[in-house]
Short mmCIF file of C-alpha atoms in Angstrom, two decimals:
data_model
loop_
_atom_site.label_atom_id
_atom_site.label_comp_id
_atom_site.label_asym_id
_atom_site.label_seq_id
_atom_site.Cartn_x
_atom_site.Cartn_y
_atom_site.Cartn_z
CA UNK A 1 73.47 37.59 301.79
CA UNK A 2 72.03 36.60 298.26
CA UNK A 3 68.34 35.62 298.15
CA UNK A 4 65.87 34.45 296.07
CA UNK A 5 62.41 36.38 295.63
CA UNK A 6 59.05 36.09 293.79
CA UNK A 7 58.54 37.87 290.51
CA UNK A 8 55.86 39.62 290.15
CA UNK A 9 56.13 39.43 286.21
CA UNK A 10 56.52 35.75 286.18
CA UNK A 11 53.30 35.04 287.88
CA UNK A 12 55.09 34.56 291.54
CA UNK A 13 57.58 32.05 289.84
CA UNK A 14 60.48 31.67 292.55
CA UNK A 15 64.30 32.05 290.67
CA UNK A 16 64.98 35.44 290.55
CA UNK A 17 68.28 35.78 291.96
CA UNK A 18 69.54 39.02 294.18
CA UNK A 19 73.44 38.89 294.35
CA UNK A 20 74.68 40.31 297.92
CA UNK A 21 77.61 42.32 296.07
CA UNK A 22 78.00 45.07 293.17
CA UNK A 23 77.54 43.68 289.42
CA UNK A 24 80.26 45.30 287.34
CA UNK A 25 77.04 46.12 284.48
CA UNK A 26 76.83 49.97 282.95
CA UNK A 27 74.08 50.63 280.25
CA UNK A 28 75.15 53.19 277.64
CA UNK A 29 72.41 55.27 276.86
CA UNK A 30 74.67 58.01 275.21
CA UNK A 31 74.56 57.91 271.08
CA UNK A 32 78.28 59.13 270.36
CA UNK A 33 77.88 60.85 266.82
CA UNK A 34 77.81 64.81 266.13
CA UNK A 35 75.98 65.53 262.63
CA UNK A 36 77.24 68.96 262.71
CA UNK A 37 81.03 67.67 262.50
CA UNK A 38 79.55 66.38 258.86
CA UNK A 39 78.97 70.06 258.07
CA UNK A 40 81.97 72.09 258.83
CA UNK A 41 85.75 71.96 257.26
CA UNK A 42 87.31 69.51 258.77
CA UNK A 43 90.46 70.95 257.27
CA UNK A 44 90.48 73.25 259.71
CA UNK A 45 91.28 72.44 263.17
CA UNK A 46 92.78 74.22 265.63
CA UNK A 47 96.23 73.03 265.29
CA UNK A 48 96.00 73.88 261.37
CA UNK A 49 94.39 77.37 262.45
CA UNK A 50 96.88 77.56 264.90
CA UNK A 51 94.87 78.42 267.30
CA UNK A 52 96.49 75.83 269.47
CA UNK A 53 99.18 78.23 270.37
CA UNK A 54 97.20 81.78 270.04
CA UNK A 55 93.99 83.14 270.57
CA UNK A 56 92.93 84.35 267.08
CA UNK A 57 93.14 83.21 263.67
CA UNK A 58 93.15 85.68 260.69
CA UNK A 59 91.67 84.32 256.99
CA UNK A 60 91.22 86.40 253.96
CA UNK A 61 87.90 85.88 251.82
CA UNK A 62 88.41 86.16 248.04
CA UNK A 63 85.18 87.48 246.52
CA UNK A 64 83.79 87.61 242.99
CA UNK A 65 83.76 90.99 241.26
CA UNK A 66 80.68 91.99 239.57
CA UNK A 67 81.25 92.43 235.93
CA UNK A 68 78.66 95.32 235.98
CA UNK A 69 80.43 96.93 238.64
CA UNK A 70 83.43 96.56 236.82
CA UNK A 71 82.51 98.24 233.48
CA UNK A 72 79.12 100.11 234.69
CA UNK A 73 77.08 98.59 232.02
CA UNK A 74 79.49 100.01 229.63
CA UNK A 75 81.52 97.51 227.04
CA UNK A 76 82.96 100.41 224.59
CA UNK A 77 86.53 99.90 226.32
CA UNK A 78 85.87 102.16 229.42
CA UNK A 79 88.28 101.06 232.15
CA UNK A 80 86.77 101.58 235.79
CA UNK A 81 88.88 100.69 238.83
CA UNK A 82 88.74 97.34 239.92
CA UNK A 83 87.07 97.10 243.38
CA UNK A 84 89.18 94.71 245.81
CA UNK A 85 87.87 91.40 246.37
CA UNK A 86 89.74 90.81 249.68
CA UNK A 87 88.13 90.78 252.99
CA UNK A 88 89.12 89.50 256.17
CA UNK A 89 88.67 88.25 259.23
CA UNK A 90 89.39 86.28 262.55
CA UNK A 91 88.40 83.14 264.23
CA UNK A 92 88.94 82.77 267.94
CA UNK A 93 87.58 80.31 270.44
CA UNK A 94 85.10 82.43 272.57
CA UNK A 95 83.41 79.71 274.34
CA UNK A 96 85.07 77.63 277.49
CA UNK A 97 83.49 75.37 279.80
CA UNK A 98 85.97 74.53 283.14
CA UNK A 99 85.23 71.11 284.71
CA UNK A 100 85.58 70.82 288.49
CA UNK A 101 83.86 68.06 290.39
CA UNK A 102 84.90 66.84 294.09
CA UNK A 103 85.00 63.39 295.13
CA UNK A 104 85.71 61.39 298.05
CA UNK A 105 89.15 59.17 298.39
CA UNK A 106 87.54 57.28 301.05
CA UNK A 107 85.01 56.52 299.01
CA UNK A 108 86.99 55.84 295.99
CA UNK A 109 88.66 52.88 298.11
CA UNK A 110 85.80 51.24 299.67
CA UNK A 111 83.81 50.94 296.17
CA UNK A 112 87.21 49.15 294.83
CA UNK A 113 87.11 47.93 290.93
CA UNK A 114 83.93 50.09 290.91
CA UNK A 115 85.75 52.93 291.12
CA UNK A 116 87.78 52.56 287.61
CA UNK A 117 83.95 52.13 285.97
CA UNK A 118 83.00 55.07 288.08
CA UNK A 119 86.02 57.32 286.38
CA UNK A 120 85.42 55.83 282.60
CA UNK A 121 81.47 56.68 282.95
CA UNK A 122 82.16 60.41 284.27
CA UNK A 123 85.05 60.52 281.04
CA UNK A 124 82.24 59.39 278.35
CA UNK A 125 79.55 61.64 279.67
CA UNK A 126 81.42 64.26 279.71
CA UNK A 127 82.60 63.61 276.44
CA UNK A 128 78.72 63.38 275.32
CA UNK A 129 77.68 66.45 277.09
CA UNK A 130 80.22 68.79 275.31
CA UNK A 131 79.17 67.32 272.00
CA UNK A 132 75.94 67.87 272.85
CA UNK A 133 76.54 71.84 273.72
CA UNK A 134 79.00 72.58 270.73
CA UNK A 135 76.45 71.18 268.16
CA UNK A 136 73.30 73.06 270.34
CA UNK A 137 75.37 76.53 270.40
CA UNK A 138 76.91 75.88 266.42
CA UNK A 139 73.58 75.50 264.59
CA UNK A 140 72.16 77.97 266.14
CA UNK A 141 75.15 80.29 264.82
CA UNK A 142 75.29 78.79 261.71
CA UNK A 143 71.15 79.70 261.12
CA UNK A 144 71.71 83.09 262.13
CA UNK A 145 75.24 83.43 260.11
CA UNK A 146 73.12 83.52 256.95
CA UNK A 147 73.30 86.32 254.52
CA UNK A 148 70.26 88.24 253.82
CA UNK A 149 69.63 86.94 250.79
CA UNK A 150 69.38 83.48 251.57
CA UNK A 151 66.93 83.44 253.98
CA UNK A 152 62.90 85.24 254.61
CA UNK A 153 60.62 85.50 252.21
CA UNK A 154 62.42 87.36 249.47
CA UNK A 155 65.33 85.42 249.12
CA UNK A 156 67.60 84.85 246.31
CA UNK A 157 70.51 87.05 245.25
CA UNK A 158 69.13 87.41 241.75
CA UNK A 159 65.47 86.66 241.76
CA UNK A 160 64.82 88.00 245.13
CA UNK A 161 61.26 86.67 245.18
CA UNK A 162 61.99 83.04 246.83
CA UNK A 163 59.91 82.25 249.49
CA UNK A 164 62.10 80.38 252.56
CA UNK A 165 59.59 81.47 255.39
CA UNK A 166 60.94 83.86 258.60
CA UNK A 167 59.49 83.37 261.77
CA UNK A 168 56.32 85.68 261.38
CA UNK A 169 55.34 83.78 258.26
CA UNK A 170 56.87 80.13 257.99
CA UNK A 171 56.40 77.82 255.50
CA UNK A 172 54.25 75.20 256.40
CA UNK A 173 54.87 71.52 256.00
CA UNK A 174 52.39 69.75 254.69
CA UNK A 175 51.36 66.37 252.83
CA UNK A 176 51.96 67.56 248.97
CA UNK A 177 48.62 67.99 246.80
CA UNK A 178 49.31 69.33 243.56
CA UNK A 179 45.81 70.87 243.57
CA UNK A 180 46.54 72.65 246.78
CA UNK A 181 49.69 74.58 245.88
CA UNK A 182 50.17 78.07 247.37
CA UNK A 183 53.73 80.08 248.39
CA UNK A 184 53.48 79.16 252.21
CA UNK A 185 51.62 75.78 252.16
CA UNK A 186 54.30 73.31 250.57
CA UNK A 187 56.11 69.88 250.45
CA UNK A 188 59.05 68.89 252.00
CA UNK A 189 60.87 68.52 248.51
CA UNK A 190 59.23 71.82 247.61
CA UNK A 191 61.50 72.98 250.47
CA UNK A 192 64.99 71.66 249.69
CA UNK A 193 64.28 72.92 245.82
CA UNK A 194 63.83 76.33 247.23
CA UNK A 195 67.25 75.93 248.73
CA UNK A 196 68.44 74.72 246.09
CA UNK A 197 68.08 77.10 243.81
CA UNK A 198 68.94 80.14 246.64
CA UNK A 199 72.30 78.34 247.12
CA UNK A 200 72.57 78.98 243.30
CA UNK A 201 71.82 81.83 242.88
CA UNK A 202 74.24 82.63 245.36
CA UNK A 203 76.72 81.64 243.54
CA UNK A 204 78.31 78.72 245.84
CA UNK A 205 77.84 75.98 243.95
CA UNK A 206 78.84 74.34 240.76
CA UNK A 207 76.78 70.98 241.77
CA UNK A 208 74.43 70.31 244.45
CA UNK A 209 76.84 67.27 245.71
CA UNK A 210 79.11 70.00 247.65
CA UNK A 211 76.37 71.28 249.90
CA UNK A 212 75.42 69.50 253.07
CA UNK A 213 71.60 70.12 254.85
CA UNK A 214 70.62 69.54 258.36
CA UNK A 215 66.90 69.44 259.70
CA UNK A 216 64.92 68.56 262.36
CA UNK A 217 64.10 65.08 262.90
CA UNK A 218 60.59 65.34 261.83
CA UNK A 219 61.61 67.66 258.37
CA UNK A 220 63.63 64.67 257.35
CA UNK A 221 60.59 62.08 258.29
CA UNK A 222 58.02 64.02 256.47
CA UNK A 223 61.09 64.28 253.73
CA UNK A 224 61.60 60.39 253.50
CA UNK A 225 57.93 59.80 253.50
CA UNK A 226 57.54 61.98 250.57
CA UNK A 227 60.30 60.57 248.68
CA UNK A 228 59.21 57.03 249.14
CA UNK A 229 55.68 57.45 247.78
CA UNK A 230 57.52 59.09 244.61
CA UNK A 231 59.63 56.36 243.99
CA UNK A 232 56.62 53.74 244.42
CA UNK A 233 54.67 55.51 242.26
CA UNK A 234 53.97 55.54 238.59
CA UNK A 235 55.10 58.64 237.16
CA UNK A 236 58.42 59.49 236.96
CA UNK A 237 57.83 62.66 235.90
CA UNK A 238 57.08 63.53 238.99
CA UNK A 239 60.57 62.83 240.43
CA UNK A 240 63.16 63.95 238.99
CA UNK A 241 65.14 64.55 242.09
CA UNK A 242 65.21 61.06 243.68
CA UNK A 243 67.58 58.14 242.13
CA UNK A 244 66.17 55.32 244.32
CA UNK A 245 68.04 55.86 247.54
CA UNK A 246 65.79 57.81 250.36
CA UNK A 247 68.18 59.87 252.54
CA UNK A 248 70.01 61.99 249.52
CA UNK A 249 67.58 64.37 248.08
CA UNK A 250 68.36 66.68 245.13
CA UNK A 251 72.49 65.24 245.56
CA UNK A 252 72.39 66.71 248.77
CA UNK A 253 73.10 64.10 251.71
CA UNK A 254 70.43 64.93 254.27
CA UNK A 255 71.24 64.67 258.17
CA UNK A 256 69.29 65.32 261.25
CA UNK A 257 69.94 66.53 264.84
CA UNK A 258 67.55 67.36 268.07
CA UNK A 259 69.55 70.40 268.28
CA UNK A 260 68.11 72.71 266.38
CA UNK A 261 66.66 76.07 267.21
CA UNK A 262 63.27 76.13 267.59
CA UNK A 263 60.48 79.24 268.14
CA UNK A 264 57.57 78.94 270.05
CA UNK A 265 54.33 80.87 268.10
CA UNK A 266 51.83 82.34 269.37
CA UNK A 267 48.99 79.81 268.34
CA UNK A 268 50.88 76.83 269.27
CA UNK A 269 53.15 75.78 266.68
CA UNK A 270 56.49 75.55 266.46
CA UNK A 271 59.07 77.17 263.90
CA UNK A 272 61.52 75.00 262.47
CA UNK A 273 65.14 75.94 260.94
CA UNK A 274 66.40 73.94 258.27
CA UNK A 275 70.21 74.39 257.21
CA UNK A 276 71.80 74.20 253.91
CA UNK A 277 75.26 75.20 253.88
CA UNK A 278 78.57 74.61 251.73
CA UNK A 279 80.74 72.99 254.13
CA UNK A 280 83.85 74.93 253.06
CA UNK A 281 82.84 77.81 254.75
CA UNK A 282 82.09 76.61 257.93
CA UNK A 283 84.75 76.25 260.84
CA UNK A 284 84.25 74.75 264.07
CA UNK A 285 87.32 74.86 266.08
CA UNK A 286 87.31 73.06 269.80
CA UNK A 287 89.89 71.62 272.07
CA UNK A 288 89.93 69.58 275.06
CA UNK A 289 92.88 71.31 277.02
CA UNK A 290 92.91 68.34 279.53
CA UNK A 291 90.32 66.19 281.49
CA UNK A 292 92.62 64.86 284.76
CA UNK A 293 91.92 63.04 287.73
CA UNK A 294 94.34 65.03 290.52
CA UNK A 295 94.13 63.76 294.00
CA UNK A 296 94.40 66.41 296.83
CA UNK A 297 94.78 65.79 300.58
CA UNK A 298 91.18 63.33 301.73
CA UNK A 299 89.59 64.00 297.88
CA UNK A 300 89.62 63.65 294.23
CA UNK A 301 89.22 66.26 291.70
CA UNK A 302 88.27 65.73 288.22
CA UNK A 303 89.66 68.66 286.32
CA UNK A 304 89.38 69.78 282.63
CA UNK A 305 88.66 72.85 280.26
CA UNK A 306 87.17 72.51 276.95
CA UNK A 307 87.22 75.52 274.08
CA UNK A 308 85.07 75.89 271.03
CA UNK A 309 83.77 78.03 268.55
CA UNK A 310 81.36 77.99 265.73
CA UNK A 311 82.20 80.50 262.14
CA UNK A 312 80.99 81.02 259.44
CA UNK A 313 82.81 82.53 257.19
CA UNK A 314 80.93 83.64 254.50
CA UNK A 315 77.05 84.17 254.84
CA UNK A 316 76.77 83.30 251.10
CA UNK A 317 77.54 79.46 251.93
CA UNK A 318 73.91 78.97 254.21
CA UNK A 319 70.69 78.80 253.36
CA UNK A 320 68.43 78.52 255.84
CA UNK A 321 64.46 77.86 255.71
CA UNK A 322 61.53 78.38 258.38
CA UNK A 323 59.39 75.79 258.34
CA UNK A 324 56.46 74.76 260.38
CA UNK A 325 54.52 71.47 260.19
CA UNK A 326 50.15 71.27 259.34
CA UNK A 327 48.40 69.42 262.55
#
């Protein structure tokens, strides 16, 4: 039967009520949102790729031509064959995760109304948990997707001489000094204008306001932090890429995930990817083929299958940076 105890935190105070039966009360602890849905296509779903109704989905990629391939350096009037822009390729679904968990019908009478709480708060987590593996398994695709010229420490298509950190040398993080300037010791912003200008010369984008980036939690802190001393200070001069709103830096609308990969070095620290891509060329297919309840002789069986993939389809679109963080 219900009672009444002393609590402890209220100095013995009697009042503190125990009810004799279930209280129909669930926390929700689970943050729905997926960051990485904010940097694919979303054009492109599986019933659109059609790969609702078959396992793989071709796409042509027009490239640019080179105009010194073309003519060979030559402008007298010298024809030279026109190399083909076209290239292909497929997207399937690779990854599937089959749900199969047992439960008692016994059970699932005694505990009553309980039991339609019970069936809701195995639906959301389960829900949650697949978010959480697509966007672990997709960033770490789209990071190692990138071409070879936007990423390490000679990036950039043209200039080849950017410095974006790999995982032997990463950039490192740290408060910005202007007297303490070097090609591995930088600023967050320092960072993003390296991107920046990789993703150009890459040829992927016309304005900055197309490209999404992703980091870490604490990238986008030290990011924020940086930006808001800039905008309270007194020299504009020094900011030209902030417009008086934190999160956006350089046009580009900055997000953050805990599901990014990570390195472990040798002294401690730990390497840090951060992602710049053009959203256009990234695809991230996934279905939820079903998620039942089927009941079977004395138990109940909560069924499902789930199928996703993460493309990219041209390395050009992602930029990706190595960065590591001062003490």
């Amino acid at each position: 039967m219900a009672k009444y105890q002393r609590a402890a935190d209220l100095k013995g105070a009697e009042g503190f009520y125990i009810p004799d039966s279930v209280t129909y009360i669930t926390i929700n602890e689970m943050v729905a949102c997926s960051t990485l849905q904010h940097m694919v296509n979303q054009e492109w779903n599986p019933e659109k790729l059609g790969l609702d109704c078959a396992p793989v989905a071709h796409y042509n990629i027009l490239e640019p031509i080179d105009d010194m391939v073309f003519t060979r350096h030559q402008f007298n009037g010298e024809r030279v064959g026109i190399p083909n822009p076209f290239r292909n390729g497929q997207i399937q679904m690779c990854h599937s995760y089959a749900i199969k968990e047992k439960f008692s019908r016994d059970e699932a009478i005694r505990q009553c109304r309980y039991w339609e709480e019970q069936r809701w708060g195995y639906e959301k987590a389960i829900a949650h948990m697949l978010r959480n593996m697509t966007e672990s398994y997709g960033y770490r695709q789209i990071a190692a997707s990138a071409a070879e010229y936007n990423q390490g420490n000679d990036a950039g298509k043209l200039s080849g001489n950017l410095k974006l950190g790999d995982t032997v040398n990463p950039l490192v993080v740290s408060l910005p000094n202007s007297d303490n300037v070097s090609d591995f010791e930088v600023s967050a912003l320092e960072v993003v204008s390296r991107m920046v200008l990789a993703a150009s010369e890459a040829g992927v984008m016309c304005g900055s306001d197309q490209m999404r980036m992703a980091a870490s939690p604490r990238f986008v802190a030290k990011l924020m932090n940086e930006q808001a001393a800039h905008v309270q200070g007194c020299c504009v001069e020094k900011n030209p890429a902030v417009s008086g709103v934190l999160l956006p830096a350089y046009g580009l609308n900055v997000l953050r995930s805990h599901f990014f990969p990570t390195k472990r070095l040798a002294d401690g620290r730990t390497v840090e990817y951060v992602i710049m891509v053009d959203p256009n060329l990234i695809v991230a297919p996934a279905v939820l083929d079903y998620l039942e309840w089927e009941k079977l002789l004395n138990d109940i069986y909560l069924i499902g299958n789930y199928r996703f993939d993460v493309s990219v389809l041209s390395g050009r679109g992602v930029v990706v940076a190595a960065v590591t963080f001062d003490k």
